[in-house]
XYZ file of C-alpha atoms in Angstrom:
229
model
C 4.797 -20.882 6.862
C 5.861 -24.225 5.458
C 8.824 -24.384 3.150
C 6.835 -26.197 0.456
C 4.133 -23.542 0.292
C 6.555 -20.653 0.728
C 8.599 -21.789 -2.258
C 5.552 -22.262 -4.497
C 5.978 -20.539 -7.882
C 3.443 -18.042 -9.129
C 1.818 -20.783 -11.218
C 0.538 -22.347 -7.957
C -1.271 -19.217 -6.797
C -4.585 -20.414 -8.189
C -4.421 -23.428 -5.875
C -4.312 -21.244 -2.761
C -7.640 -20.214 -1.173
C -8.883 -16.793 -2.166
C -6.368 -15.987 -4.897
C -7.837 -17.487 -8.036
C -8.683 -14.011 -9.338
C -5.219 -12.702 -8.503
C -3.218 -15.508 -10.066
C -3.662 -14.303 -13.641
C -2.487 -10.836 -12.686
C 0.508 -12.297 -10.861
C 1.585 -14.358 -13.876
C 1.488 -11.264 -16.074
C 3.367 -9.318 -13.434
C 6.145 -11.890 -13.352
C 6.579 -11.489 -17.100
C 6.705 -7.695 -16.886
C 8.731 -6.942 -13.755
C 10.542 -3.634 -13.973
C 14.345 -3.781 -13.810
C 14.861 -0.587 -11.775
C 15.941 -0.778 -8.135
C 13.627 2.051 -7.030
C 9.927 2.144 -7.833
C 8.521 5.624 -8.525
C 6.129 7.486 -6.236
C 4.007 10.603 -6.653
C 6.081 13.814 -6.961
C 4.908 15.101 -3.559
C 6.342 11.987 -1.906
C 9.752 11.871 -3.602
C 11.567 14.308 -1.321
C 10.103 12.546 1.687
C 11.658 9.151 0.903
C 15.435 8.586 1.204
C 15.662 6.914 -2.223
C 13.155 9.350 -3.804
C 10.970 6.288 -4.305
C 10.319 2.807 -2.930
C 13.528 0.788 -2.854
C 13.116 -2.784 -4.048
C 13.520 -5.290 -1.247
C 12.377 -2.865 1.446
C 9.553 -3.042 3.963
C 7.566 0.139 4.600
C 4.968 0.569 7.347
C 2.035 2.943 6.777
C -0.101 4.060 9.711
C -3.266 6.085 10.011
C -4.389 6.494 6.414
C -5.480 4.061 3.718
C -5.275 6.994 1.303
C -1.541 7.239 1.991
C -1.106 3.518 1.364
C -2.889 3.814 -1.975
C -0.872 6.908 -2.869
C 2.321 4.863 -2.514
C 0.973 2.386 -5.067
C -0.307 4.964 -7.552
C 2.759 6.090 -9.503
C 4.348 2.642 -9.640
C 1.252 0.926 -11.041
C 0.639 3.818 -13.440
C 4.120 3.334 -14.901
C 3.976 -0.431 -15.360
C 4.575 -2.059 -11.968
C 2.252 -4.650 -10.476
C 0.727 -4.587 -7.006
C -1.520 -6.606 -4.726
C -3.287 -6.086 -1.406
C -3.759 -8.956 1.041
C -6.064 -9.177 4.050
C -7.678 -5.757 3.560
C -11.374 -6.454 2.846
C -12.395 -2.812 3.296
C -9.994 -1.543 0.647
C -12.153 -0.220 -2.187
C -11.285 -0.284 -5.880
C -13.085 3.018 -6.455
C -10.886 4.734 -3.866
C -7.810 3.084 -5.357
C -8.659 4.317 -8.841
C -9.360 7.855 -7.625
C -5.977 7.921 -5.879
C -4.289 7.000 -9.155
C -3.783 3.232 -8.840
C -3.905 1.456 -12.211
C -6.513 -1.227 -11.524
C -5.463 -3.461 -14.423
C -2.200 -4.055 -12.543
C -3.700 -4.347 -9.062
C -4.963 -7.569 -7.457
C -6.999 -7.946 -4.265
C -6.990 -10.933 -1.923
C -9.358 -9.558 0.729
C -9.745 -12.623 2.975
C -6.825 -15.073 2.773
C -7.721 -16.600 6.139
C -5.122 -19.022 7.532
C -3.230 -18.865 4.229
C -2.212 -15.228 4.820
C 1.524 -16.008 4.971
C 1.481 -18.394 2.008
C -0.542 -16.030 -0.166
C 1.658 -13.035 0.708
C 4.865 -15.001 0.085
C 3.608 -16.214 -3.287
C 2.610 -12.705 -4.361
C 6.001 -11.341 -3.284
C 7.510 -13.792 -5.773
C 5.764 -12.149 -8.711
C 4.531 -8.681 -7.767
C 6.522 -5.457 -7.507
C 4.561 -4.240 -4.469
C 2.460 -6.153 -1.962
C 0.359 -4.323 0.616
C -0.776 -6.280 3.662
C -2.685 -5.721 6.882
C -0.265 -5.819 9.809
C -3.013 -7.400 11.897
C -2.540 -10.612 9.943
C 1.134 -11.156 10.824
C 2.790 -12.263 14.047
C 6.346 -10.911 14.602
C 8.105 -14.091 13.442
C 5.916 -14.271 10.339
C 6.494 -10.572 9.652
C 10.252 -11.062 9.717
C 10.047 -13.987 7.289
C 7.889 -12.031 4.877
C 10.274 -9.041 5.002
C 13.158 -11.398 4.273
C 11.270 -12.798 1.310
C 10.635 -9.284 -0.020
C 14.379 -8.574 0.219
C 15.236 -11.795 -1.571
C 12.699 -11.305 -4.359
C 13.251 -7.569 -4.835
C 9.657 -6.661 -4.034
C 8.355 -3.860 -1.820
C 6.315 -4.961 1.190
C 3.890 -2.285 2.384
C 2.301 -2.881 5.766
C -0.837 -1.089 6.886
C 0.055 -0.813 10.558
C 3.282 -1.179 12.512
C 5.639 -3.886 11.217
C 8.704 -5.298 13.016
C 11.935 -4.255 11.319
C 10.361 -1.909 8.752
C 12.984 0.319 7.131
C 10.568 3.240 6.941
C 7.512 4.219 8.960
C 5.063 6.636 7.325
C 2.308 7.974 9.550
C -0.612 10.283 8.874
C -0.387 13.077 11.467
C -3.376 15.159 10.424
C -6.099 14.838 7.812
C -8.473 17.382 6.305
C -11.087 17.303 3.565
C -11.890 20.323 1.426
C -15.243 20.967 -0.196
C -17.354 20.853 2.960
C -19.003 24.226 3.497
C -21.682 25.190 6.049
C -22.192 21.598 7.054
C -22.560 20.112 3.556
C -20.913 19.977 0.149
C -18.753 17.711 -2.015
C -15.577 15.965 -0.890
C -13.141 17.417 -3.441
C -9.652 17.078 -1.961
C -8.089 15.121 0.884
C -5.056 16.754 2.507
C -2.889 14.679 4.829
C 0.250 15.597 6.737
C 2.796 12.779 6.616
C 5.753 12.068 8.873
C 8.469 9.629 7.827
C 10.912 8.013 10.250
C 13.473 5.430 9.205
C 16.758 3.853 10.098
C 20.308 4.995 9.491
C 20.438 8.053 7.259
C 16.627 8.219 7.320
C 16.387 8.361 11.127
C 15.666 12.091 11.188
C 11.887 12.622 10.867
C 10.628 14.325 7.717
C 7.228 15.844 7.094
C 5.219 16.900 4.077
C 1.647 17.643 3.020
C 0.030 15.453 0.394
C -3.135 16.460 -1.454
C -5.234 13.669 -2.927
C -8.396 13.903 -5.019
C -11.676 13.524 -3.171
C -14.370 11.092 -4.186
C -16.769 13.790 -5.323
C -19.498 12.420 -3.055
C -22.069 14.830 -1.694
C -22.337 14.831 2.108
C -24.284 16.716 4.731
C -23.349 17.244 8.348
C -25.384 14.195 9.395
C -23.452 12.029 6.913
C -20.036 12.705 8.451
C -18.191 9.716 9.869
C -14.620 9.084 10.943
C -13.997 7.467 7.560
C -15.325 10.503 5.673
C -13.209 13.077 7.454
C -10.347 10.996 8.901
């Protein structure tokens, strides 16, 4: 990640490949950054996190559930914070909205290509939360991006293991409700979450989180790992 690109202000986002649609959101986010040191999360997640929310400047790894990643964005965006997702082309806006993410404060950069580091660094300059695919970052790059999040007071959320993450949230089990006798409507998604961290958060914690389903009708032949995982 070159120093020139890494230090680019939010105004230069539009010049980076794949972020022209996100740049306008990022400019507005820079003008409306919240002053609190902890970003809020859904009530069911508060007791699970050491700071009862997402501490600014921290890096949090999320494993095993995109629903959990979106749940971490929901309360913050609903209360005025700004978020972006980088390098996650399969992340759907419908699923984000159903989980509670405020889409007017959520930007997607699905395919940043070789500009992954530059795009992520630029978004960390202006967004409150930036979610990224861990597959896009080598260890040295990951450490630089975490350092940038600390410096800028943003929260870096990694989907997948991330070197040096302060917290690691993993989905241990997952269950849909609404499926009866081989068919039905996906009404609720229940996931068991384990959190492991460093220091005072080193002791594992667990909780159950219930998320709304997508209301889609399915039959037994429709089931896939994505539907029921």
